[in-house]
PDB file of C-alpha atoms in Angstrom:
ATOM      1  CA  GLN A 198     -11.771  64.688 -19.199  1.00 96.00           C
ATOM      2  CA  VAL A 199     -14.126  62.194 -21.642  1.00 97.00           C
ATOM      3  CA  GLN A 200     -12.395  60.302 -24.453  1.00 98.00           C
ATOM      4  CA  LEU A 201     -13.678  57.986 -26.678  1.00 98.00           C
ATOM      5  CA  VAL A 202     -10.602  56.555 -29.370  1.00 98.00           C
ATOM      6  CA  GLN A 203     -11.600  54.432 -32.143  1.00 98.00           C
ATOM      7  CA  SER A 204      -9.352  52.316 -33.720  1.00 98.00           C
ATOM      8  CA  GLY A 205      -7.597  52.443 -37.063  1.00 98.00           C
ATOM      9  CA  ALA A 206      -8.643  52.843 -40.743  1.00 98.00           C
ATOM     10  CA  GLU A 207      -9.718  49.926 -42.414  1.00 98.00           C
ATOM     11  CA  VAL A 208      -9.525  48.089 -45.862  1.00 98.00           C
ATOM     12  CA  LYS A 209     -11.224  44.523 -46.078  1.00 98.00           C
ATOM     13  CA  LYS A 210     -12.539  42.983 -49.328  1.00 98.00           C
ATOM     14  CA  PRO A 211     -16.034  42.686 -50.234  1.00 98.00           C
ATOM     15  CA  GLY A 212     -17.909  40.010 -48.328  1.00 98.00           C
ATOM     16  CA  ALA A 213     -15.261  40.232 -45.798  1.00 98.00           C
ATOM     17  CA  SER A 214     -16.105  41.441 -42.002  1.00 98.00           C
ATOM     18  CA  VAL A 215     -14.616  43.993 -39.732  1.00 98.00           C
ATOM     19  CA  ARG A 216     -14.591  45.201 -36.018  1.00 98.00           C
ATOM     20  CA  VAL A 217     -14.247  48.459 -35.351  1.00 98.00           C
ATOM     21  CA  SER A 218     -13.264  49.565 -31.593  1.00 98.00           C
ATOM     22  CA  CYS A 219     -14.065  52.497 -29.356  1.00 98.00           C
ATOM     23  CA  LYS A 220     -12.178  52.987 -26.302  1.00 98.00           C
ATOM     24  CA  ALA A 221     -13.936  54.883 -23.222  1.00 98.00           C
ATOM     25  CA  SER A 222     -11.667  56.794 -20.975  1.00 98.00           C
ATOM     26  CA  GLY A 223     -12.430  59.704 -18.453  1.00 98.00           C
ATOM     27  CA  TYR A 224     -16.172  58.605 -16.927  1.00 98.00           C
ATOM     28  CA  SER A 225     -17.650  54.945 -15.655  1.00 97.00           C
ATOM     29  CA  PHE A 226     -17.896  53.084 -19.078  1.00 97.00           C
ATOM     30  CA  THR A 227     -21.320  50.931 -17.871  1.00 97.00           C
ATOM     31  CA  SER A 228     -22.961  53.933 -17.327  1.00 97.00           C
ATOM     32  CA  TYR A 229     -23.302  55.160 -20.577  1.00 97.00           C
ATOM     33  CA  VAL A 230     -25.267  53.929 -24.178  1.00 96.00           C
ATOM     34  CA  ILE A 231     -22.636  53.755 -26.940  1.00 97.00           C
ATOM     35  CA  THR A 232     -24.061  54.810 -30.282  1.00 97.00           C
ATOM     36  CA  TRP A 233     -22.283  53.999 -33.549  1.00 98.00           C
ATOM     37  CA  VAL A 234     -22.734  56.493 -36.344  1.00 98.00           C
ATOM     38  CA  ARG A 235     -21.024  56.265 -40.292  1.00 98.00           C
ATOM     39  CA  GLN A 236     -20.887  59.031 -43.324  1.00 98.00           C
ATOM     40  CA  ALA A 237     -20.170  57.606 -46.036  1.00 97.00           C
ATOM     41  CA  ALA A 238     -17.545  60.292 -47.965  1.00 96.00           C
ATOM     42  CA  GLY A 239     -19.681  63.638 -48.904  1.00 95.00           C
ATOM     43  CA  GLN A 240     -22.754  62.345 -47.645  1.00 96.00           C
ATOM     44  CA  GLY A 241     -24.628  62.584 -44.255  1.00 96.00           C
ATOM     45  CA  LEU A 242     -24.734  61.142 -41.663  1.00 97.00           C
ATOM     46  CA  GLU A 243     -26.316  57.836 -40.748  1.00 97.00           C
ATOM     47  CA  TRP A 244     -27.430  55.750 -37.747  1.00 96.00           C
ATOM     48  CA  VAL A 245     -26.421  52.027 -37.269  1.00 97.00           C
ATOM     49  CA  GLY A 246     -27.165  51.382 -33.264  1.00 95.00           C
ATOM     50  CA  TRP A 247     -26.802  51.545 -29.636  1.00 95.00           C
ATOM     51  CA  MET A 248     -25.297  49.481 -27.062  1.00 96.00           C
ATOM     52  CA  ASN A 249     -26.166  49.723 -23.285  1.00 96.00           C
ATOM     53  CA  PRO A 250     -22.016  48.500 -22.071  1.00 97.00           C
ATOM     54  CA  ASP A 251     -23.735  47.380 -18.578  1.00 96.00           C
ATOM     55  CA  SER A 252     -26.530  45.277 -20.011  1.00 96.00           C
ATOM     56  CA  GLY A 253     -25.442  44.053 -23.040  1.00 96.00           C
ATOM     57  CA  ASN A 254     -28.813  45.516 -25.250  1.00 95.00           C
ATOM     58  CA  THR A 255     -28.395  46.521 -28.345  1.00 95.00           C
ATOM     59  CA  ALA A 256     -30.361  47.938 -31.176  1.00 93.00           C
ATOM     60  CA  TYR A 257     -29.511  48.155 -34.739  1.00 94.00           C
ATOM     61  CA  ALA A 258     -31.377  50.181 -37.772  1.00 93.00           C
ATOM     62  CA  GLN A 259     -32.769  47.956 -39.893  1.00 90.00           C
ATOM     63  CA  SER A 260     -30.493  48.703 -42.098  1.00 92.00           C
ATOM     64  CA  PHE A 261     -27.673  46.953 -40.635  1.00 93.00           C
ATOM     65  CA  GLN A 262     -29.577  44.127 -38.842  1.00 87.00           C
ATOM     66  CA  GLY A 263     -28.480  40.723 -39.481  1.00 93.00           C
ATOM     67  CA  ARG A 264     -25.139  42.036 -40.274  1.00 97.00           C
ATOM     68  CA  VAL A 265     -24.207  43.910 -37.743  1.00 98.00           C
ATOM     69  CA  THR A 266     -22.852  43.279 -33.886  1.00 98.00           C
ATOM     70  CA  MET A 267     -22.252  45.707 -30.934  1.00 98.00           C
ATOM     71  CA  THR A 268     -20.216  44.342 -27.923  1.00 98.00           C
ATOM     72  CA  ARG A 269     -18.056  45.117 -25.246  1.00 98.00           C
ATOM     73  CA  ASP A 270     -15.096  44.397 -22.954  1.00 98.00           C
ATOM     74  CA  ILE A 271     -16.268  46.054 -19.730  1.00 98.00           C
ATOM     75  CA  SER A 272     -12.868  45.336 -17.802  1.00 97.00           C
ATOM     76  CA  ILE A 273     -11.433  47.206 -20.742  1.00 98.00           C
ATOM     77  CA  SER A 274     -14.331  49.581 -20.972  1.00 98.00           C
ATOM     78  CA  THR A 275     -14.190  49.359 -24.659  1.00 98.00           C
ATOM     79  CA  ALA A 276     -17.453  48.799 -27.380  1.00 98.00           C
ATOM     80  CA  TYR A 277     -17.335  47.081 -30.336  1.00 98.00           C
ATOM     81  CA  MET A 278     -19.100  46.864 -33.829  1.00 98.00           C
ATOM     82  CA  GLU A 279     -18.967  43.982 -36.364  1.00 98.00           C
ATOM     83  CA  LEU A 280     -19.955  44.657 -39.484  1.00 98.00           C
ATOM     84  CA  SER A 281     -20.521  41.221 -41.518  1.00 98.00           C
ATOM     85  CA  SER A 282     -20.457  40.839 -45.647  1.00 98.00           C
ATOM     86  CA  LEU A 283     -19.260  43.899 -46.763  1.00 98.00           C
ATOM     87  CA  THR A 284     -20.203  45.493 -49.756  1.00 98.00           C
ATOM     88  CA  SER A 285     -18.773  48.942 -51.231  1.00 98.00           C
ATOM     89  CA  GLU A 286     -21.186  50.841 -50.236  1.00 97.00           C
ATOM     90  CA  ASP A 287     -19.965  50.378 -46.426  1.00 98.00           C
ATOM     91  CA  THR A 288     -17.138  52.595 -47.394  1.00 98.00           C
ATOM     92  CA  ALA A 289     -17.750  55.699 -44.687  1.00 98.00           C
ATOM     93  CA  VAL A 290     -16.322  56.690 -41.540  1.00 98.00           C
ATOM     94  CA  TYR A 291     -17.754  54.550 -38.428  1.00 98.00           C
ATOM     95  CA  PHE A 292     -18.248  57.029 -35.409  1.00 98.00           C
ATOM     96  CA  CYS A 293     -19.154  55.797 -31.722  1.00 98.00           C
ATOM     97  CA  ALA A 294     -20.702  58.613 -29.442  1.00 98.00           C
ATOM     98  CA  ARG A 295     -22.033  59.324 -26.318  1.00 98.00           C
ATOM     99  CA  GLY A 296     -24.636  61.261 -24.714  1.00 95.00           C
ATOM    100  CA  LEU A 297     -24.120  63.749 -22.086  1.00 94.00           C
ATOM    101  CA  TYR A 298     -27.958  65.554 -21.563  1.00 89.00           C
ATOM    102  CA  ASP A 299     -30.107  62.849 -22.579  1.00 90.00           C
ATOM    103  CA  SER A 300     -28.843  59.833 -24.152  1.00 89.00           C
ATOM    104  CA  SER A 301     -29.684  60.822 -27.518  1.00 93.00           C
ATOM    105  CA  ALA A 302     -27.784  63.828 -27.581  1.00 95.00           C
ATOM    106  CA  TYR A 303     -24.508  62.726 -29.020  1.00 97.00           C
ATOM    107  CA  TYR A 304     -22.132  65.059 -27.024  1.00 97.00           C
ATOM    108  CA  TYR A 305     -18.691  62.855 -27.199  1.00 98.00           C
ATOM    109  CA  TRP A 306     -17.048  61.525 -30.264  1.00 98.00           C
ATOM    110  CA  GLY A 307     -14.232  59.281 -31.402  1.00 98.00           C
ATOM    111  CA  GLN A 308     -12.651  60.484 -33.802  1.00 98.00           C
ATOM    112  CA  GLY A 309     -13.896  58.685 -36.671  1.00 98.00           C
ATOM    113  CA  THR A 310     -12.615  55.768 -38.816  1.00 98.00           C
ATOM    114  CA  LEU A 311     -12.597  54.328 -41.960  1.00 98.00           C
ATOM    115  CA  LEU A 312     -13.518  51.249 -43.378  1.00 98.00           C
ATOM    116  CA  THR A 313     -13.039  51.172 -47.206  1.00 98.00           C
ATOM    117  CA  VAL A 314     -13.804  47.738 -48.978  1.00 98.00           C
ATOM    118  CA  ALA A 315     -12.530  47.560 -51.894  1.00 97.00           C
ATOM    119  CA  SER A 316     -11.100  44.268 -54.104  1.00 95.00           C
TER     120      SER A 316
ATOM    121  CA  GLN B  39     -33.047  58.855 -48.599  1.00 65.00           C
ATOM    122  CA  SER B  40     -33.856  60.637 -44.867  1.00 78.00           C
ATOM    123  CA  VAL B  41     -37.305  61.126 -43.656  1.00 88.00           C
ATOM    124  CA  LEU B  42     -35.722  64.635 -42.314  1.00 96.00           C
ATOM    125  CA  THR B  43     -35.781  67.572 -44.772  1.00 97.00           C
ATOM    126  CA  GLN B  44     -33.374  70.012 -45.404  1.00 98.00           C
ATOM    127  CA  PRO B  45     -32.129  73.061 -47.430  1.00 98.00           C
ATOM    128  CA  PRO B  46     -29.083  71.870 -48.639  1.00 97.00           C
ATOM    129  CA  SER B  47     -27.634  74.809 -48.522  1.00 98.00           C
ATOM    130  CA  ALA B  48     -27.797  78.145 -46.470  1.00 98.00           C
ATOM    131  CA  SER B  49     -25.351  81.891 -46.516  1.00 97.00           C
ATOM    132  CA  GLY B  50     -25.175  84.783 -45.240  1.00 97.00           C
ATOM    133  CA  THR B  51     -22.784  87.664 -44.808  1.00 97.00           C
ATOM    134  CA  PRO B  52     -20.893  87.845 -41.384  1.00 97.00           C
ATOM    135  CA  GLY B  53     -23.048  89.696 -39.256  1.00 97.00           C
ATOM    136  CA  GLN B  54     -26.382  87.882 -40.776  1.00 98.00           C
ATOM    137  CA  ARG B  55     -28.423  86.180 -39.348  1.00 98.00           C
ATOM    138  CA  VAL B  56     -29.049  82.235 -41.036  1.00 98.00           C
ATOM    139  CA  THR B  57     -32.016  80.261 -40.146  1.00 98.00           C
ATOM    140  CA  ILE B  58     -32.684  76.633 -41.415  1.00 98.00           C
ATOM    141  CA  SER B  59     -35.871  74.426 -41.230  1.00 98.00           C
ATOM    142  CA  CYS B  60     -35.497  70.842 -41.126  1.00 98.00           C
ATOM    143  CA  SER B  61     -38.931  69.281 -41.903  1.00 98.00           C
ATOM    144  CA  GLY B  62     -40.451  65.763 -40.596  1.00 96.00           C
ATOM    145  CA  SER B  63     -43.266  64.511 -39.637  1.00 95.00           C
ATOM    146  CA  SER B  64     -45.294  63.297 -37.245  1.00 94.00           C
ATOM    147  CA  SER B  65     -43.879  59.956 -36.472  1.00 92.00           C
ATOM    148  CA  ASN B  66     -40.590  62.129 -35.859  1.00 94.00           C
ATOM    149  CA  ILE B  67     -40.165  65.328 -34.743  1.00 96.00           C
ATOM    150  CA  GLY B  68     -44.003  65.960 -34.282  1.00 95.00           C
ATOM    151  CA  SER B  69     -43.247  63.346 -31.158  1.00 93.00           C
ATOM    152  CA  THR B  70     -40.064  63.663 -30.050  1.00 95.00           C
ATOM    153  CA  TYR B  71     -36.973  65.687 -29.293  1.00 97.00           C
ATOM    154  CA  VAL B  72     -34.572  67.689 -31.728  1.00 98.00           C
ATOM    155  CA  TYR B  73     -31.198  67.917 -31.688  1.00 98.00           C
ATOM    156  CA  TRP B  74     -28.585  69.739 -34.315  1.00 98.00           C
ATOM    157  CA  TYR B  75     -25.543  68.567 -34.586  1.00 98.00           C
ATOM    158  CA  GLN B  76     -22.561  71.103 -36.640  1.00 98.00           C
ATOM    159  CA  GLN B  77     -19.689  69.573 -38.504  1.00 98.00           C
ATOM    160  CA  LEU B  78     -16.304  70.868 -39.584  1.00 96.00           C
ATOM    161  CA  PRO B  79     -14.572  69.183 -42.461  1.00 92.00           C
ATOM    162  CA  GLY B  80     -12.905  66.349 -42.080  1.00 92.00           C
ATOM    163  CA  THR B  81     -14.188  66.194 -37.966  1.00 96.00           C
ATOM    164  CA  ALA B  82     -17.199  64.000 -35.335  1.00 98.00           C
ATOM    165  CA  PRO B  83     -20.259  66.147 -35.881  1.00 98.00           C
ATOM    166  CA  LYS B  84     -20.673  68.968 -32.735  1.00 98.00           C
ATOM    167  CA  LEU B  85     -23.757  68.813 -30.573  1.00 98.00           C
ATOM    168  CA  LEU B  86     -25.169  72.273 -30.521  1.00 98.00           C
ATOM    169  CA  ILE B  87     -28.837  72.330 -29.514  1.00 98.00           C
ATOM    170  CA  TYR B  88     -30.526  69.208 -27.739  1.00 98.00           C
ATOM    171  CA  ARG B  89     -34.038  68.423 -26.581  1.00 98.00           C
ATOM    172  CA  ASN B  90     -34.924  71.275 -29.634  1.00 98.00           C
ATOM    173  CA  ASN B  91     -33.765  74.405 -28.136  1.00 98.00           C
ATOM    174  CA  GLN B  92     -31.203  73.487 -25.136  1.00 98.00           C
ATOM    175  CA  ARG B  93     -27.756  74.768 -25.588  1.00 98.00           C
ATOM    176  CA  PRO B  94     -24.691  72.166 -24.934  1.00 96.00           C
ATOM    177  CA  SER B  95     -22.650  74.019 -21.986  1.00 95.00           C
ATOM    178  CA  GLY B  96     -19.688  76.606 -24.435  1.00 95.00           C
ATOM    179  CA  VAL B  97     -22.042  76.882 -27.122  1.00 97.00           C
ATOM    180  CA  PRO B  98     -22.748  80.814 -28.168  1.00 97.00           C
ATOM    181  CA  ASP B  99     -26.287  82.053 -27.527  1.00 96.00           C
ATOM    182  CA  ARG B 100     -25.814  83.083 -31.169  1.00 97.00           C
ATOM    183  CA  PHE B 101     -27.307  79.333 -32.047  1.00 98.00           C
ATOM    184  CA  SER B 102     -30.868  79.240 -30.972  1.00 98.00           C
ATOM    185  CA  GLY B 103     -33.087  75.926 -32.133  1.00 98.00           C
ATOM    186  CA  SER B 104     -36.831  76.008 -32.011  1.00 98.00           C
ATOM    187  CA  LYS B 105     -39.420  72.972 -32.528  1.00 98.00           C
ATOM    188  CA  SER B 106     -43.279  73.630 -34.531  1.00 97.00           C
ATOM    189  CA  GLY B 107     -45.600  70.955 -35.222  1.00 97.00           C
ATOM    190  CA  THR B 108     -43.784  67.890 -37.564  1.00 97.00           C
ATOM    191  CA  SER B 109     -40.757  70.568 -37.865  1.00 98.00           C
ATOM    192  CA  ALA B 110     -38.070  72.489 -36.632  1.00 98.00           C
ATOM    193  CA  SER B 111     -35.783  75.153 -37.285  1.00 98.00           C
ATOM    194  CA  LEU B 112     -31.744  76.358 -35.904  1.00 98.00           C
ATOM    195  CA  ALA B 113     -31.261  79.934 -36.531  1.00 98.00           C
ATOM    196  CA  ILE B 114     -27.610  81.726 -36.656  1.00 98.00           C
ATOM    197  CA  SER B 115     -27.514  84.709 -35.554  1.00 97.00           C
ATOM    198  CA  GLY B 116     -24.425  87.225 -35.886  1.00 97.00           C
ATOM    199  CA  LEU B 117     -22.803  84.584 -38.800  1.00 98.00           C
ATOM    200  CA  ARG B 118     -18.905  84.825 -38.275  1.00 97.00           C
ATOM    201  CA  SER B 119     -17.045  83.165 -40.466  1.00 97.00           C
ATOM    202  CA  GLU B 120     -16.064  79.977 -38.461  1.00 96.00           C
ATOM    203  CA  ASP B 121     -19.853  79.081 -37.911  1.00 97.00           C
ATOM    204  CA  GLU B 122     -19.101  78.167 -42.134  1.00 97.00           C
ATOM    205  CA  ALA B 123     -20.511  73.903 -41.522  1.00 98.00           C
ATOM    206  CA  HIS B 124     -22.509  71.410 -42.269  1.00 98.00           C
ATOM    207  CA  TYR B 125     -25.541  71.448 -40.616  1.00 98.00           C
ATOM    208  CA  TYR B 126     -28.089  68.088 -39.273  1.00 98.00           C
ATOM    209  CA  CYS B 127     -30.856  68.136 -37.342  1.00 98.00           C
ATOM    210  CA  ALA B 128     -31.788  64.555 -35.715  1.00 98.00           C
ATOM    211  CA  ALA B 129     -35.406  62.874 -34.476  1.00 97.00           C
ATOM    212  CA  TRP B 130     -36.183  59.332 -32.904  1.00 95.00           C
ATOM    213  CA  ASP B 131     -38.785  58.310 -36.259  1.00 91.00           C
ATOM    214  CA  ASP B 132     -41.644  55.106 -35.303  1.00 84.00           C
ATOM    215  CA  GLY B 133     -42.377  55.373 -38.544  1.00 74.00           C
ATOM    216  CA  LEU B 134     -42.389  52.783 -41.947  1.00 64.00           C
ATOM    217  CA  SER B 135     -37.994  52.356 -41.042  1.00 58.00           C
ATOM    218  CA  GLY B 136     -39.234  50.083 -37.724  1.00 58.00           C
ATOM    219  CA  PRO B 137     -39.694  50.929 -34.065  1.00 62.00           C
ATOM    220  CA  GLY B 138     -36.393  53.352 -32.562  1.00 80.00           C
ATOM    221  CA  LEU B 139     -34.967  54.564 -35.417  1.00 89.00           C
ATOM    222  CA  TYR B 140     -32.270  58.009 -34.864  1.00 94.00           C
ATOM    223  CA  VAL B 141     -32.477  59.494 -38.100  1.00 94.00           C
ATOM    224  CA  PHE B 142     -30.809  62.046 -39.345  1.00 97.00           C
ATOM    225  CA  GLY B 143     -31.744  64.997 -41.598  1.00 97.00           C
ATOM    226  CA  THR B 144     -30.078  65.539 -45.005  1.00 97.00           C
ATOM    227  CA  GLY B 145     -28.028  68.321 -44.006  1.00 98.00           C
ATOM    228  CA  THR B 146     -27.227  71.888 -44.544  1.00 98.00           C
ATOM    229  CA  LYS B 147     -24.067  73.646 -46.033  1.00 98.00           C
ATOM    230  CA  VAL B 148     -23.953  77.113 -44.923  1.00 98.00           C
ATOM    231  CA  THR B 149     -22.144  79.465 -46.353  1.00 98.00           C
ATOM    232  CA  VAL B 150     -21.027  82.724 -45.159  1.00 97.00           C
ATOM    233  CA  LEU B 151     -20.106  84.776 -47.567  1.00 95.00           C
TER     234      LEU B 151
END
């Protein structure tokens, strides 16, 4: 069965960077786009961007441009999201997701990774 | 500030029908598909509706989606206690936020009275 398993919670200081991983299993990793979504405590969902694991092509939300980088390691079916210049406003749960019926219908989700940015 | 506006809350008694609206514009709902997600506390979102009105396998037919112009709606009929959750609409937006931005609605908390 399809699974997306994310790395564990992170605590970072303001100005630091973080890399969150999303390990895929149960399907051909290069066949589906991986999307990242975040959610601050008590807040709504915010789309961060997507990466095509086959080509490595990416697209990021404008609000994250210059701070986010999405990469992948095909050999271990893992996608990564790196976010730099962290501020307290980046404190949130970060989810990776994959579409099923179309690339925008996020059917499979990782369990989420809590990032806490605090001094 | 999301470009897709939902009512913050909705409620109903078991068995009732609840409808959640999602208001957008010509740069998002008016020109693309709408998706709906359900999120229970402490869990990842779950896809409820894709391409305006299609239900994924396993989603009860109590959930239905529709779209008209620049607005969309999610209806829950035969409301059940397990439907108490947050619901989010979503769509692609090609407006001022830049091309190809996937936006989520502001979210609606459904309470089963």
